[in-house]
Coordinates of N, CA and C and ligand atoms in Angstrom, one line a residue:
M1 N 6.9 -1.6 -5.2 CA 5.5 -0.5 -4.2 C 5.0 0.0 -5.3
L2 N 3.9 0.4 -5.1 CA 2.7 1.3 -6.2 C 2.2 2.4 -5.2
I3 N 2.5 3.6 -5.7 CA 2.0 4.9 -5.1 C 1.0 5.9 -6.0
S4 N 0.2 6.7 -5.4 CA -0.5 7.6 -6.3 C -0.2 8.9 -5.9
G5 N 0.4 9.1 -4.7 CA 0.5 10.6 -4.1 C 2.0 10.9 -3.6
G6 N 2.0 11.3 -2.4 CA 3.3 11.9 -2.0 C 4.4 10.9 -1.5
G7 N 3.8 9.7 -1.2 CA 4.8 8.5 -0.8 C 5.4 8.6 0.5
S8 N 4.7 9.2 1.4 CA 5.5 9.0 2.9 C 5.6 7.6 3.4
N9 N 4.8 6.8 2.9 CA 4.9 5.6 3.5 C 6.2 4.9 2.6
L10 N 6.1 5.1 1.1 CA 7.3 4.6 0.2 C 8.5 5.2 0.9
R11 N 8.6 6.3 1.4 CA 10.1 6.9 1.9 C 10.3 6.5 3.0
A12 N 9.5 6.0 4.0 CA 9.8 5.4 5.3 C 10.3 4.0 4.9
L13 N 9.8 3.3 4.0 CA 10.1 1.9 4.0 C 11.5 1.9 2.9
L14 N 11.8 3.0 2.3 CA 13.0 3.2 1.4 C 14.1 3.5 2.6
D15 N 13.8 4.2 3.3 CA 14.6 4.6 4.6 C 15.1 3.3 5.2
A16 N 14.0 2.7 5.8 CA 14.2 1.4 6.5 C 15.2 0.4 5.6
A17 N 14.8 0.0 4.4 CA 15.5 -0.8 3.3 C 17.0 -0.5 3.2
D18 N 17.2 1.0 3.5 CA 18.7 1.1 3.2 C 19.5 0.8 4.2
S19 N 19.0 0.3 5.3 CA 20.0 -0.5 6.3 C 20.1 -1.9 6.0
P20 N 21.5 -2.2 6.1 CA 21.7 -3.6 5.7 C 21.4 -4.4 6.6
L21 N 20.6 -4.4 7.7 CA 20.1 -5.0 8.8 C 18.6 -5.3 8.3
Y22 N 18.3 -4.6 7.4 CA 16.7 -4.4 7.0 C 16.7 -6.0 6.0
P23 N 16.0 -6.6 6.0 CA 16.0 -7.7 5.1 C 15.2 -7.8 3.7
A24 N 14.7 -6.8 3.5 CA 13.8 -6.4 2.3 C 14.4 -5.4 1.2
R25 N 14.1 -5.2 0.1 CA 14.9 -4.2 -0.8 C 13.7 -3.8 -1.7
I26 N 13.8 -2.4 -1.9 CA 12.7 -2.0 -2.8 C 13.1 -1.9 -4.3
L27 N 13.0 -3.0 -5.1 CA 13.2 -3.2 -6.4 C 12.9 -2.1 -7.6
A28 N 11.6 -1.7 -7.2 CA 11.0 -0.5 -8.0 C 9.8 0.1 -7.7
V29 N 9.4 1.3 -8.3 CA 8.2 2.0 -7.7 C 7.4 2.3 -9.0
G30 N 6.3 1.9 -8.8 CA 5.3 2.4 -10.0 C 4.3 3.3 -9.4
A31 N 3.6 4.0 -10.5 CA 2.5 4.9 -10.2 C 1.6 5.0 -11.3
D32 N 0.2 5.5 -11.0 CA -0.5 5.7 -12.1 C -0.6 7.0 -12.6
N33 N 0.3 7.8 -11.9 CA 0.3 9.3 -12.6 C 1.7 9.9 -12.1
P34 N 2.3 10.9 -12.7 CA 3.7 11.4 -12.1 C 3.5 11.7 -10.7
A35 N 3.4 10.8 -9.8 CA 3.1 11.3 -8.4 C 4.5 11.8 -7.8
D36 N 4.0 12.8 -6.9 CA 5.4 13.4 -6.2 C 6.1 12.6 -5.5
G37 N 5.4 11.3 -4.7 CA 6.5 10.5 -4.3 C 7.5 9.7 -5.1
L38 N 7.3 9.7 -6.4 CA 8.4 9.1 -7.2 C 9.8 9.6 -7.1
T39 N 9.7 10.9 -6.5 CA 11.3 11.8 -6.2 C 11.9 10.8 -5.0
H40 N 11.2 10.3 -4.2 CA 11.7 9.4 -3.1 C 12.7 8.2 -3.8
A41 N 11.8 7.6 -4.8 CA 12.5 6.5 -5.3 C 14.0 7.1 -6.0
E42 N 13.8 7.8 -6.9 CA 14.8 8.6 -7.8 C 16.0 8.9 -6.7
F43 N 15.7 9.4 -5.5 CA 16.6 9.9 -4.5 C 17.4 8.8 -4.0
Y44 N 16.8 7.8 -4.0 CA 17.6 6.1 -3.7 C 18.0 5.5 -4.9
G45 N 18.0 6.0 -6.1 CA 18.2 5.1 -7.3 C 17.5 3.9 -7.4
V46 N 16.5 4.0 -6.9 CA 15.4 2.9 -7.4 C 14.4 3.3 -8.7
P47 N 14.5 2.3 -9.4 CA 13.9 2.4 -10.9 C 12.4 3.0 -10.6
T48 N 11.7 3.4 -11.5 CA 10.5 4.2 -11.5 C 9.6 3.8 -12.6
F49 N 8.2 3.4 -12.7 CA 7.5 3.5 -13.9 C 6.2 4.2 -13.8
V50 N 5.5 4.9 -14.6 CA 4.3 5.4 -14.6 C 3.5 4.7 -15.5
V51 N 2.3 4.0 -15.3 CA 1.5 3.5 -16.2 C -0.1 4.4 -15.9
S52 N -0.2 5.3 -16.9 CA -1.6 6.0 -16.7 C -2.6 5.3 -17.4
P53 N -3.9 5.2 -16.5 CA -5.1 4.6 -17.0 C -5.7 5.5 -18.3
A54 N -5.2 6.7 -18.3 CA -5.9 7.6 -19.3 C -5.2 7.1 -20.7
N55 N -4.1 6.6 -21.0 CA -3.5 6.1 -22.0 C -4.2 4.6 -22.4
F56 N -5.1 4.2 -21.7 CA -5.7 2.8 -22.2 C -7.2 2.6 -22.6
D57 N -7.7 1.9 -23.1 CA -9.1 2.0 -23.6 C -9.9 1.4 -22.3
S58 N -9.2 0.5 -21.6 CA -10.0 -0.4 -20.5 C -9.1 -0.4 -19.2
R59 N -9.8 -0.6 -18.2 CA -9.1 -0.8 -16.8 C -8.2 -2.1 -16.9
E60 N -8.8 -3.2 -17.6 CA -8.0 -4.6 -17.9 C -6.8 -4.2 -18.6
A61 N -6.8 -3.7 -19.9 CA -5.7 -3.1 -20.5 C -4.6 -2.5 -19.8
W62 N -5.0 -1.5 -19.1 CA -4.2 -0.6 -18.3 C -3.5 -1.5 -17.3
A63 N -4.3 -2.4 -16.7 CA -3.5 -3.1 -15.3 C -2.8 -4.4 -16.1
E64 N -2.9 -4.7 -17.3 CA -2.3 -5.9 -18.0 C -0.7 -5.1 -18.2
V65 N -0.5 -3.7 -18.5 CA 0.6 -3.4 -18.7 C 1.3 -2.8 -17.3
L66 N 0.4 -2.5 -16.5 CA 1.0 -2.5 -14.8 C 1.8 -3.5 -14.6
L67 N 1.1 -4.8 -14.9 CA 1.4 -5.9 -14.3 C 2.9 -6.3 -15.0
D68 N 2.9 -6.1 -16.5 CA 4.2 -6.3 -17.1 C 5.4 -5.5 -16.7
N69 N 5.1 -4.4 -16.2 CA 6.0 -3.5 -15.7 C 6.5 -4.1 -14.4
I70 N 5.6 -4.5 -13.4 CA 6.1 -5.3 -12.2 C 7.0 -6.2 -12.4
N71 N 6.1 -7.2 -13.3 CA 6.8 -8.6 -13.4 C 8.3 -8.4 -14.0
F72 N 8.5 -7.5 -14.8 CA 9.9 -7.3 -15.1 C 10.8 -7.3 -14.0
F73 N 10.6 -6.8 -12.6 CA 11.5 -6.8 -11.7 C 11.3 -8.0 -11.0
K74 N 10.5 -8.9 -11.1 CA 10.5 -10.3 -10.4 C 10.2 -10.0 -8.9
P75 N 9.4 -9.2 -8.5 CA 9.5 -9.0 -7.0 C 8.6 -10.0 -6.0
D76 N 9.3 -10.3 -4.9 CA 8.4 -11.6 -4.1 C 7.2 -10.7 -3.6
L77 N 7.0 -9.6 -3.5 CA 6.0 -8.8 -2.8 C 5.6 -7.5 -3.5
V78 N 4.5 -7.5 -3.8 CA 3.9 -6.0 -4.3 C 3.2 -5.3 -3.0
V79 N 3.5 -4.0 -2.9 CA 2.9 -3.2 -1.6 C 2.3 -2.0 -2.4
L80 N 1.0 -2.0 -2.1 CA 0.1 -0.8 -2.5 C 0.2 0.2 -1.2
A81 N 0.9 1.5 -1.3 CA 0.9 2.3 -0.2 C 0.5 3.7 -0.9
G82 N -1.0 3.8 -0.8 CA -1.7 5.2 -1.2 C -1.5 5.0 -2.7
F83 N -1.8 3.6 -3.1 CA -2.0 3.5 -4.5 C -3.9 3.6 -4.8
M84 N -4.3 4.9 -5.5 CA -5.7 5.1 -5.1 C -6.6 4.5 -6.7
R85 N -6.2 3.3 -7.0 CA -6.8 2.9 -8.1 C -7.5 1.2 -7.6
I86 N -8.5 1.0 -8.4 CA -9.2 -0.2 -8.0 C -8.4 -1.1 -9.3
L87 N -8.0 -2.3 -8.6 CA -7.3 -3.2 -9.6 C -8.2 -4.3 -10.2
P88 N -8.3 -4.8 -11.6 CA -9.0 -5.7 -12.1 C -8.6 -7.2 -11.2
S89 N -9.7 -8.1 -11.4 CA -9.4 -9.3 -11.0 C -8.2 -10.1 -11.6
E90 N -8.0 -9.8 -12.6 CA -6.9 -10.7 -13.3 C -5.5 -10.0 -12.7
F91 N -5.1 -8.8 -12.3 CA -4.1 -8.5 -11.7 C -4.0 -8.9 -10.4
V92 N -5.2 -9.1 -9.5 CA -5.1 -9.6 -8.4 C -4.7 -10.8 -8.1
R93 N -5.3 -11.8 -8.9 CA -5.2 -13.0 -9.3 C -3.8 -13.4 -9.8
A94 N -3.2 -12.7 -10.4 CA -1.8 -13.0 -10.7 C -0.9 -12.7 -9.6
L95 N -0.9 -11.9 -8.9 CA -0.1 -11.5 -7.9 C -0.6 -12.1 -6.3
S96 N -1.8 -12.5 -5.9 CA -2.1 -13.0 -4.9 C -1.5 -14.1 -4.4
P97 N -0.9 -14.8 -3.3 CA -1.3 -13.5 -2.1 C -0.2 -12.5 -1.8
N98 N 0.7 -12.5 -2.6 CA 1.8 -11.5 -2.6 C 1.8 -9.9 -2.9
L99 N 0.5 -9.6 -2.6 CA 0.0 -8.4 -2.7 C -0.7 -7.5 -1.8
I100 N -0.1 -6.7 -1.1 CA -0.5 -6.1 0.3 C -1.0 -4.8 0.1
N101 N -1.8 -4.2 0.9 CA -2.4 -2.9 0.9 C -2.4 -2.4 2.2
T102 N -2.0 -1.1 2.4 CA -2.2 -0.5 3.7 C -3.2 0.7 3.4
H103 N -4.1 0.8 4.6 CA -5.4 1.4 4.5 C -5.5 2.4 5.9
P104 N -6.0 3.5 5.8 CA -5.9 4.1 7.0 C -7.3 4.1 7.8
S105 N -7.6 3.0 8.2 CA -8.9 2.6 9.2 C -8.7 1.4 9.7
L106 N -9.5 1.1 10.7 CA -9.7 -0.3 11.3 C -10.6 -1.0 10.4
L107 N -10.2 -1.7 9.3 CA -11.1 -2.5 8.5 C -11.7 -3.5 9.5
P108 N -13.0 -3.9 9.2 CA -13.9 -3.8 8.0 C -14.5 -2.2 8.0
L109 N -14.3 -1.6 9.1 CA -14.7 0.0 9.1 C -14.0 0.8 8.3
F110 N -14.8 1.6 7.6 CA -14.5 2.7 6.7 C -13.5 2.3 5.7
P111 N -14.0 1.4 4.7 CA -13.2 1.0 3.2 C -13.3 2.1 2.5
G112 N -12.6 2.3 1.4 CA -12.8 3.3 0.2 C -11.9 4.3 0.6
A113 N -11.8 5.2 -0.5 CA -10.9 6.6 -0.6 C -11.1 7.5 0.5
H114 N -12.0 7.4 1.3 CA -12.4 8.7 2.3 C -12.4 8.0 3.5
A115 N -11.5 7.3 4.1 CA -11.8 6.3 5.3 C -11.5 7.3 6.4
V116 N -10.7 8.4 6.3 CA -10.4 9.1 7.6 C -11.6 10.1 7.6
H117 N -11.9 10.7 6.8 CA -13.1 11.6 6.6 C -14.5 10.7 7.3
D118 N -14.6 9.5 6.7 CA -15.6 8.7 7.1 C -15.9 8.6 8.7
A119 N -14.6 8.2 9.1 CA -14.3 7.9 10.4 C -14.8 9.1 11.1
I120 N -14.4 10.2 11.0 CA -14.9 11.3 11.6 C -16.4 11.7 11.8
T121 N -16.7 11.6 10.6 CA -18.3 12.0 10.2 C -19.2 11.0 10.8
A122 N -18.7 9.8 11.0 CA -19.5 8.6 11.6 C -19.3 9.0 13.1
G123 N -18.8 9.8 13.5 CA -18.6 10.1 15.0 C -17.8 9.1 15.7
A124 N -16.6 8.2 15.3 CA -15.9 7.4 15.7 C -15.0 8.0 16.7
T125 N -14.8 7.3 17.7 CA -13.8 7.9 18.9 C -12.4 7.3 18.6
E126 N -12.4 6.1 17.8 CA -11.1 5.3 17.4 C -11.1 5.0 16.1
T127 N -9.8 5.0 15.3 CA -9.5 4.7 14.1 C -8.2 4.0 14.3
G128 N -7.5 3.8 13.0 CA -6.4 3.2 12.9 C -5.8 2.8 11.5
V129 N -5.0 1.9 11.4 CA -4.5 1.1 10.2 C -4.7 0.0 10.1
T130 N -4.7 -0.3 8.8 CA -4.8 -2.1 8.5 C -4.1 -2.4 7.3
I131 N -3.3 -3.2 7.5 CA -2.5 -3.9 6.5 C -3.1 -5.0 6.0
H132 N -3.5 -5.4 4.8 CA -4.3 -6.5 4.5 C -3.7 -7.3 3.0
V133 N -3.9 -8.3 3.0 CA -3.7 -8.8 1.4 C -4.9 -8.5 0.8
V134 N -4.5 -8.2 -0.6 CA -5.5 -7.5 -1.3 C -6.2 -8.8 -2.0
D135 N -7.6 -8.5 -2.0 CA -8.4 -9.6 -3.0 C -9.0 -8.8 -3.8
E136 N -10.4 -9.4 -4.6 CA -10.9 -8.8 -5.4 C -11.9 -7.5 -5.0
G137 N -12.1 -7.5 -3.8 CA -12.9 -6.2 -3.4 C -12.3 -4.9 -3.2
V138 N -13.0 -4.2 -2.5 CA -12.2 -2.7 -2.2 C -12.0 -2.8 -0.7
D139 N -10.7 -3.1 -0.2 CA -10.3 -3.0 1.1 C -11.0 -4.3 2.0
T140 N -11.3 -5.4 1.3 CA -11.8 -6.7 1.8 C -11.0 -7.7 2.2
G141 N -9.8 -7.7 2.1 CA -8.9 -8.9 2.1 C -8.4 -9.1 3.4
P142 N -7.9 -10.5 3.5 CA -7.6 -10.8 4.8 C -6.6 -9.8 5.8
H143 N -6.8 -9.7 6.8 CA -6.1 -8.7 7.7 C -4.8 -9.4 8.2
I144 N -3.6 -8.7 7.8 CA -2.3 -9.0 8.2 C -2.1 -8.3 9.8
A145 N -2.2 -7.1 9.7 CA -1.9 -6.3 10.9 C -3.0 -5.1 10.9
Q146 N -3.2 -4.7 12.3 CA -4.1 -3.5 12.7 C -3.2 -2.9 13.8
R147 N -3.5 -1.5 13.8 CA -3.0 -0.6 14.9 C -3.8 0.4 15.2
S148 N -4.4 0.6 16.2 CA -5.4 1.8 16.3 C -5.0 3.0 17.0
L149 N -5.7 4.0 17.0 CA -5.5 5.4 17.7 C -6.5 6.2 17.9
Q150 N -6.8 6.9 19.2 CA -7.8 7.8 19.4 C -8.2 8.9 18.5
I151 N -9.3 9.1 18.2 CA -9.5 10.2 17.5 C -9.7 11.6 18.3
L152 N -9.0 12.7 18.3 CA -9.1 13.6 19.4 C -10.4 14.4 19.1
P153 N -11.0 15.1 20.1 CA -12.3 15.9 20.0 C -11.9 17.1 19.0
G154 N -12.6 17.2 18.0 CA -12.8 18.2 17.1 C -11.6 18.0 16.3
E155 N -11.1 17.1 16.0 CA -9.7 16.8 15.1 C -10.2 17.0 13.5
S156 N -9.4 17.6 12.8 CA -9.9 17.8 11.3 C -9.4 16.4 10.6
P157 N -9.9 16.0 9.4 CA -9.5 14.7 8.9 C -7.7 14.9 8.4
G158 N -7.5 16.2 8.0 CA -6.0 16.1 7.7 C -5.1 15.8 8.8
D159 N -5.5 16.6 10.0 CA -4.5 16.4 11.1 C -4.6 14.9 11.6
L160 N -5.9 14.3 11.5 CA -5.8 12.9 11.8 C -5.0 12.0 11.0
H161 N -5.2 12.4 9.7 CA -4.7 11.6 8.7 C -2.9 11.4 8.9
E162 N -2.6 12.7 9.4 CA -1.3 12.8 9.6 C -0.6 12.3 10.7
R163 N -1.6 12.2 11.7 CA -1.1 11.0 12.7 C -1.4 9.6 12.6
I164 N -2.4 9.3 11.8 CA -2.7 8.1 11.5 C -1.2 7.7 10.6
K165 N -0.9 8.3 9.6 CA 0.3 7.9 8.9 C 1.7 7.7 9.6
V166 N 1.7 8.3 10.7 CA 2.9 8.1 11.5 C 2.8 6.6 12.2
V167 N 1.8 6.2 12.6 CA 1.7 4.6 12.9 C 1.5 3.9 11.8
E168 N 1.1 4.4 10.6 CA 1.1 3.6 9.3 C 2.4 3.3 9.1
R169 N 3.2 4.2 8.8 CA 4.8 4.0 8.5 C 5.3 2.9 9.1
D170 N 5.1 2.8 10.6 CA 5.8 2.1 11.6 C 5.1 0.6 11.2
L171 N 4.0 0.4 10.9 CA 3.4 -0.8 10.8 C 3.9 -1.4 9.7
L172 N 3.9 -0.5 8.5 CA 4.3 -1.1 7.1 C 5.7 -1.7 7.3
I173 N 6.4 -1.0 7.9 CA 8.0 -1.4 8.1 C 8.1 -2.7 8.8
E174 N 7.3 -2.6 10.1 CA 7.4 -3.7 10.9 C 6.8 -5.1 9.9
T175 N 5.6 -4.9 9.4 CA 4.9 -5.9 8.4 C 5.9 -6.6 7.3
V176 N 6.4 -5.6 6.5 CA 7.3 -6.0 5.4 C 8.6 -7.0 6.2
L177 N 9.0 -6.3 7.2 CA 10.1 -7.0 7.8 C 9.6 -8.5 8.3
A178 N 8.3 -8.6 8.8 CA 8.0 -9.9 9.5 C 7.5 -10.8 8.1
I179 N 7.4 -10.3 7.1 CA 7.0 -11.0 6.1 C 8.3 -11.3 5.3
A180 N 9.4 -10.8 5.4 CA 10.5 -11.0 4.6 C 11.3 -12.3 5.8
E181 N 11.1 -12.0 7.0 CA 11.7 -12.9 7.8 C 11.0 -14.4 7.9
N182 N 9.8 -14.5 7.0 CA 8.8 -15.7 7.4 C 8.1 -15.6 8.5
K183 N 8.1 -14.4 9.2 CA 7.4 -14.6 10.5 C 5.8 -14.4 10.4
I184 N 5.4 -13.8 9.1 CA 4.3 -13.7 8.6 C 4.0 -14.5 7.4
T185 N 3.4 -15.9 6.9 CA 3.4 -16.3 5.8 C 2.1 -16.1 4.8
L186 N 2.2 -15.3 3.8 CA 1.2 -14.9 3.3 C 0.3 -16.2 2.5
S187 N 1.1 -16.9 2.2 CA 0.5 -18.3 1.7 C -0.7 -18.9 2.6
Q188 N -0.7 -18.5 3.9 CA -1.8 -18.9 4.6 C -3.1 -18.4 4.4
F189 N -3.0 -17.0 3.7 CA -4.2 -16.5 3.3 C -4.6 -17.1 1.7
S190 N -5.5 -17.7 1.7 CA -6.2 -18.5 0.4 C -5.6 -17.7 -0.8
K191 N -5.1 -18.5 -1.6 CA -4.8 -17.9 -3.1 C -6.1 -18.0 -3.8
L192 N -6.4 -16.7 -4.3 CA -7.4 -16.6 -5.3 C -7.5 -17.5 -6.4
Ligands
LIG1 C1 -1.9 6.6 3.6 O1 -2.5 6.9 4.6 C2 -2.8 5.4 2.6 O2 -3.1 4.4 3.4 C3 -3.7 6.2 2.0 O3 -3.3 7.2 1.6 C4 -2.2 7.6 2.2 C5 -0.9 7.7 1.5 O4 -0.1 8.4 2.1 N1 -4.5 5.0 1.2 P1 1.6 8.6 1.4 O5 1.3 8.8 0.0 O6 2.2 7.3 1.8 O7 2.1 9.7 2.3

């Protein structure tokens, strides 16, 4: 899993994967900064790595080292959960279609880093979560699963995001479970 922040989605998946009945394991957690969420991985004894773009001349050079770190663990699936960086094409192509992202809106509505704020500003009455295969665009890849929820009148972006994340954590656990059990086949999404 790759994260950039608090890692509540990571924590939820670590908790789920702690059960012997759950068919997926988290092999490692990477971040683009010393993210708070890395402590969740450390709690479970899962290896972590940080590859910061600030240490590289280009996004491509950064992503190459990030990919090397990922490949070291030979994962079947890479999950972006609050990883707030745009990844270059070479990185996406190397992992596609086994690279998924969770996003706090009903895509294609409100892509990008401010999805929750944008939904409120647009006057939407409903929003949600999308889990999708990552392609070379920003939040444009094929959808795997979506779940919606109502936006409450006058709700702040912070409060709404917290409610979205409750739904998001469940959907992520269910989606990774379905992938691990071959109920969702990522190869049906065309390889780039
Ligand atoms: C999630 O809502 C994710 O979709 C968005 O940022 C949030 C990360 O939350 N991109 P957390 O770090 O998993 O708590």
